[in-house]
Amino acid sequence: MSGNQALNVNSGIGGNADLQITTHGSDWYWAVCAVMTLASLVFLGLSFTKPRTHRLFHYITAAITLTAAIAYFSMGAGLGQVPIQAEFVRSNPSVAGAGTREIFYVRYIDWFVTTPLLLLDLLLTSGLPWPTILITILMDEFMIVTGLVGALTRSSYKWGYYVFGNLAFFYVVYVLVFVARKHAAALGPNVSRTYMTCGVLTIFLWFLYPIAWGISEGGNVIHPDSEAVFYGILDLLAKPVFGALLLWGHRNINPAELGLHIHDYDEMPNAYGVREKTGVHNGVHNGVNNGVTNGTNGTTAVNTV
């Protein structure tokens, strides 16, 4: 046999839905997987052109695309899915007569990991304090979990989860548009320009995800192959393209400008048998400092959380 046999090989694993991806959808998922994998290698490769203390955003961005690559590998193989009874039976020939629809829960596992990392990229760029970053990420996780539960719900109660998820989404948008934007603007033109470029792209794309959910998992309007293309295009723009724009913007930004004071092992004060420097700030500083004083020599090491 030749060609893509993944769906045949994995047939029956997790159950077969009446409405599921075809080989065309599988091929598309494999293509997106390849792009995500290549982007991960590029982002990691670019990190080696920077000092270790300047690689934070490279590592976060590579983790985003690598996680997405694994999710798309699973979906291309027809894995990480479960059949769920469709709430609506449509007259559209592509979805007509569907009893159960294939729901990829692995997509939500991907989003549960990657969307907080995307926000971390953005919010660290804006220089937001950690408490604001944490509550924004919490709202994002709330949004993803409600989306998953809604997708797995057979009754009209799924739309209740849809509403809860969108309320959390609007909070995230509020932070990005009003709070983080002001912080980024206060840090200078390079930071502000990078934040605005990546922030506007993210907000625009994230407004399209609820629409994709509503016409696929939610409303059963489009075929799973079309769902694959819709989500795939959004993810390609929201992850590899976003990552490339972010890292390009960070080429002229020192992490210290964002309140991120990261030191390498040879700058640690005598902890690993290397040279001692007094008054060194160790760790990551973003508005919160925990100071520890060494009473024997009077030097101060600052550990930042």
XYZ file of C-alpha atoms in Angstrom, residues 15-249:
235
model
C -13.690 4.889 18.465
C -14.848 5.781 14.968
C -17.203 8.725 14.526
C -19.770 8.920 11.728
C -18.199 12.223 10.718
C -14.393 12.226 10.802
C -11.392 13.460 8.858
C -10.499 11.838 5.562
C -7.046 11.269 4.118
C -7.136 14.874 2.874
C -7.565 16.141 6.425
C -4.847 13.804 7.653
C -2.447 15.031 4.950
C -3.118 18.623 6.014
C -2.435 17.807 9.661
C 0.864 16.153 8.693
C 1.836 19.248 6.694
C 1.138 21.534 9.646
C 3.091 19.146 11.889
C 6.083 19.471 9.557
C 5.928 23.275 9.619
C 5.659 23.341 13.415
C 8.619 20.972 13.738
C 10.748 23.002 11.350
C 9.857 26.225 13.172
C 10.866 24.634 16.492
C 14.279 23.691 15.097
C 14.774 27.171 13.650
C 13.819 28.921 16.894
C 16.114 26.645 18.913
C 18.896 27.147 16.382
C 18.533 30.918 16.592
C 18.848 30.713 20.359
C 22.475 29.633 19.972
C 23.247 32.952 18.307
C 22.427 34.649 21.620
C 24.068 34.500 25.037
C 22.382 32.032 27.373
C 21.003 34.947 29.361
C 19.133 36.205 26.266
C 17.467 32.961 25.181
C 14.293 33.064 27.270
C 11.964 34.105 24.439
C 13.587 31.661 22.007
C 12.954 28.778 24.396
C 9.363 29.769 25.139
C 8.571 30.202 21.450
C 10.213 26.905 20.473
C 8.222 25.129 23.210
C 5.016 26.516 21.676
C 5.664 25.158 18.192
C 7.120 21.863 19.448
C 4.006 21.179 21.533
C 1.836 22.024 18.528
C 3.902 19.675 16.340
C 3.138 16.765 18.683
C -0.574 17.631 18.694
C -0.703 17.802 14.883
C 1.215 14.531 14.634
C -1.508 12.937 16.773
C -4.359 14.441 14.759
C -2.736 13.483 11.459
C -2.594 9.903 12.707
C -6.267 10.022 13.736
C -5.339 9.772 17.405
C -6.303 11.893 20.405
C -9.961 11.989 19.401
C -13.299 10.709 20.617
C -16.715 10.443 18.863
C -19.358 12.759 20.337
C -23.019 12.886 19.413
C -23.633 15.962 17.237
C -26.259 18.317 18.630
C -27.361 19.547 15.204
C -28.026 17.508 12.057
C -27.460 19.745 9.040
C -28.752 19.661 5.472
C -25.270 20.408 4.106
C -24.261 17.233 2.226
C -20.796 17.290 3.804
C -22.239 16.899 7.309
C -25.764 15.587 6.632
C -26.850 12.525 8.544
C -24.038 12.753 11.038
C -24.776 10.967 14.292
C -21.409 11.362 15.982
C -18.651 13.835 15.180
C -14.935 13.378 15.744
C -13.666 15.689 18.511
C -9.895 16.045 18.886
C -9.290 16.507 22.603
C -5.544 16.528 21.873
C -6.073 19.963 20.302
C -7.157 21.303 23.684
C -4.191 19.693 25.420
C -2.035 21.596 22.916
C -3.828 24.858 23.656
C -3.684 24.267 27.418
C 0.118 24.259 27.123
C 0.755 26.681 24.271
C -1.670 29.552 24.863
C -0.218 30.358 28.324
C 3.242 30.316 26.739
C 2.037 32.671 24.005
C 0.687 35.004 26.641
C 3.916 34.689 28.606
C 5.857 35.773 25.511
C 3.600 38.798 25.107
C 3.214 39.826 28.724
C 6.911 39.491 29.559
C 7.593 41.651 26.525
C 5.268 44.290 27.925
C 6.989 44.212 31.336
C 3.813 43.432 33.276
C 4.198 42.529 36.967
C 3.929 38.834 37.812
C 0.547 38.983 39.614
C -1.107 40.382 36.479
C 0.614 37.800 34.295
C -0.534 34.960 36.522
C -4.205 35.986 36.662
C -4.248 36.480 32.883
C -2.807 33.011 32.321
C -5.352 31.578 34.775
C -8.204 33.133 32.776
C -6.691 31.694 29.614
C -6.600 28.189 31.141
C -10.225 28.650 32.219
C -11.062 29.521 28.607
C -9.403 26.381 27.206
C -10.943 24.012 29.769
C -14.459 25.319 29.180
C -13.917 24.965 25.438
C -12.940 21.317 25.870
C -15.833 20.497 28.196
C -18.227 22.215 25.806
C -16.882 20.253 22.850
C -17.369 16.981 24.739
C -20.928 17.868 25.831
C -23.673 16.309 23.715
C -26.516 18.604 24.772
C -27.216 22.305 24.348
C -25.476 22.885 27.671
C -22.271 23.056 25.650
C -23.189 26.654 24.831
C -23.117 27.517 28.523
C -19.449 26.504 28.586
C -18.995 28.502 25.392
C -20.279 31.621 27.147
C -18.067 31.076 30.204
C -15.056 30.585 27.949
C -15.747 33.779 26.055
C -16.079 35.760 29.286
C -12.600 34.567 30.269
C -11.381 35.421 26.772
C -12.680 38.983 27.054
C -10.705 39.418 30.277
C -7.538 38.301 28.486
C -8.263 40.753 25.671
C -8.799 43.541 28.213
C -5.367 42.918 29.735
C -3.687 42.790 26.329
C -5.382 45.895 24.935
C -5.459 48.207 27.927
C -3.016 47.079 30.608
C -0.104 45.429 28.805
C -0.129 47.951 25.950
C 0.441 50.844 28.371
C 3.268 48.993 30.094
C 4.937 48.247 26.757
C 4.618 51.872 25.626
C 6.383 53.020 28.800
C 9.395 50.820 28.000
C 10.326 52.584 24.784
C 9.649 52.397 21.033
C 11.368 49.051 20.370
C 9.384 47.252 23.049
C 6.147 49.008 22.151
C 6.500 48.240 18.440
C 7.238 44.557 19.068
C 4.370 44.223 21.513
C 1.900 45.976 19.213
C 2.863 43.874 16.194
C 2.528 40.561 18.025
C -0.356 41.684 20.233
C -2.571 42.874 17.382
C -1.917 39.657 15.459
C -2.747 37.533 18.504
C -5.956 39.371 19.374
C -7.190 39.258 15.776
C -6.529 35.524 15.455
C -7.908 34.654 18.877
C -11.230 36.289 17.970
C -11.491 33.793 15.103
C -11.052 30.717 17.275
C -14.518 30.968 18.907
C -15.991 31.253 15.411
C -14.125 28.108 14.338
C -15.402 26.333 17.457
C -18.973 27.462 16.823
C -19.122 26.065 13.288
C -17.221 22.852 13.981
C -17.324 21.217 17.439
C -20.217 23.393 18.552
C -22.611 23.766 15.636
C -21.568 20.900 13.325
C -21.728 23.243 10.331
C -18.513 22.270 8.517
C -16.845 18.928 7.824
C -13.897 17.885 10.023
C -11.589 18.301 7.009
C -12.663 21.945 6.745
C -12.280 22.260 10.515
C -8.712 20.982 10.146
C -7.895 23.650 7.559
C -9.535 26.445 9.586
C -7.760 25.611 12.840
C -4.528 24.764 11.037
C -4.280 28.160 9.342
C -5.048 29.918 12.614
C -2.410 27.894 14.464
C 0.224 28.499 11.777
C -0.305 32.245 12.052
C -0.638 32.235 15.853
C 2.484 30.145 16.514
C 5.290 30.029 13.896
C 4.446 33.406 12.343
C 3.867 34.976 15.753
C 7.126 33.477 16.996
C 9.127 34.764 14.041
C 7.740 38.298 14.496
C 8.376 38.211 18.230
C 11.976 37.034 17.969
C 12.667 39.517 15.182
C 11.395 42.307 17.406
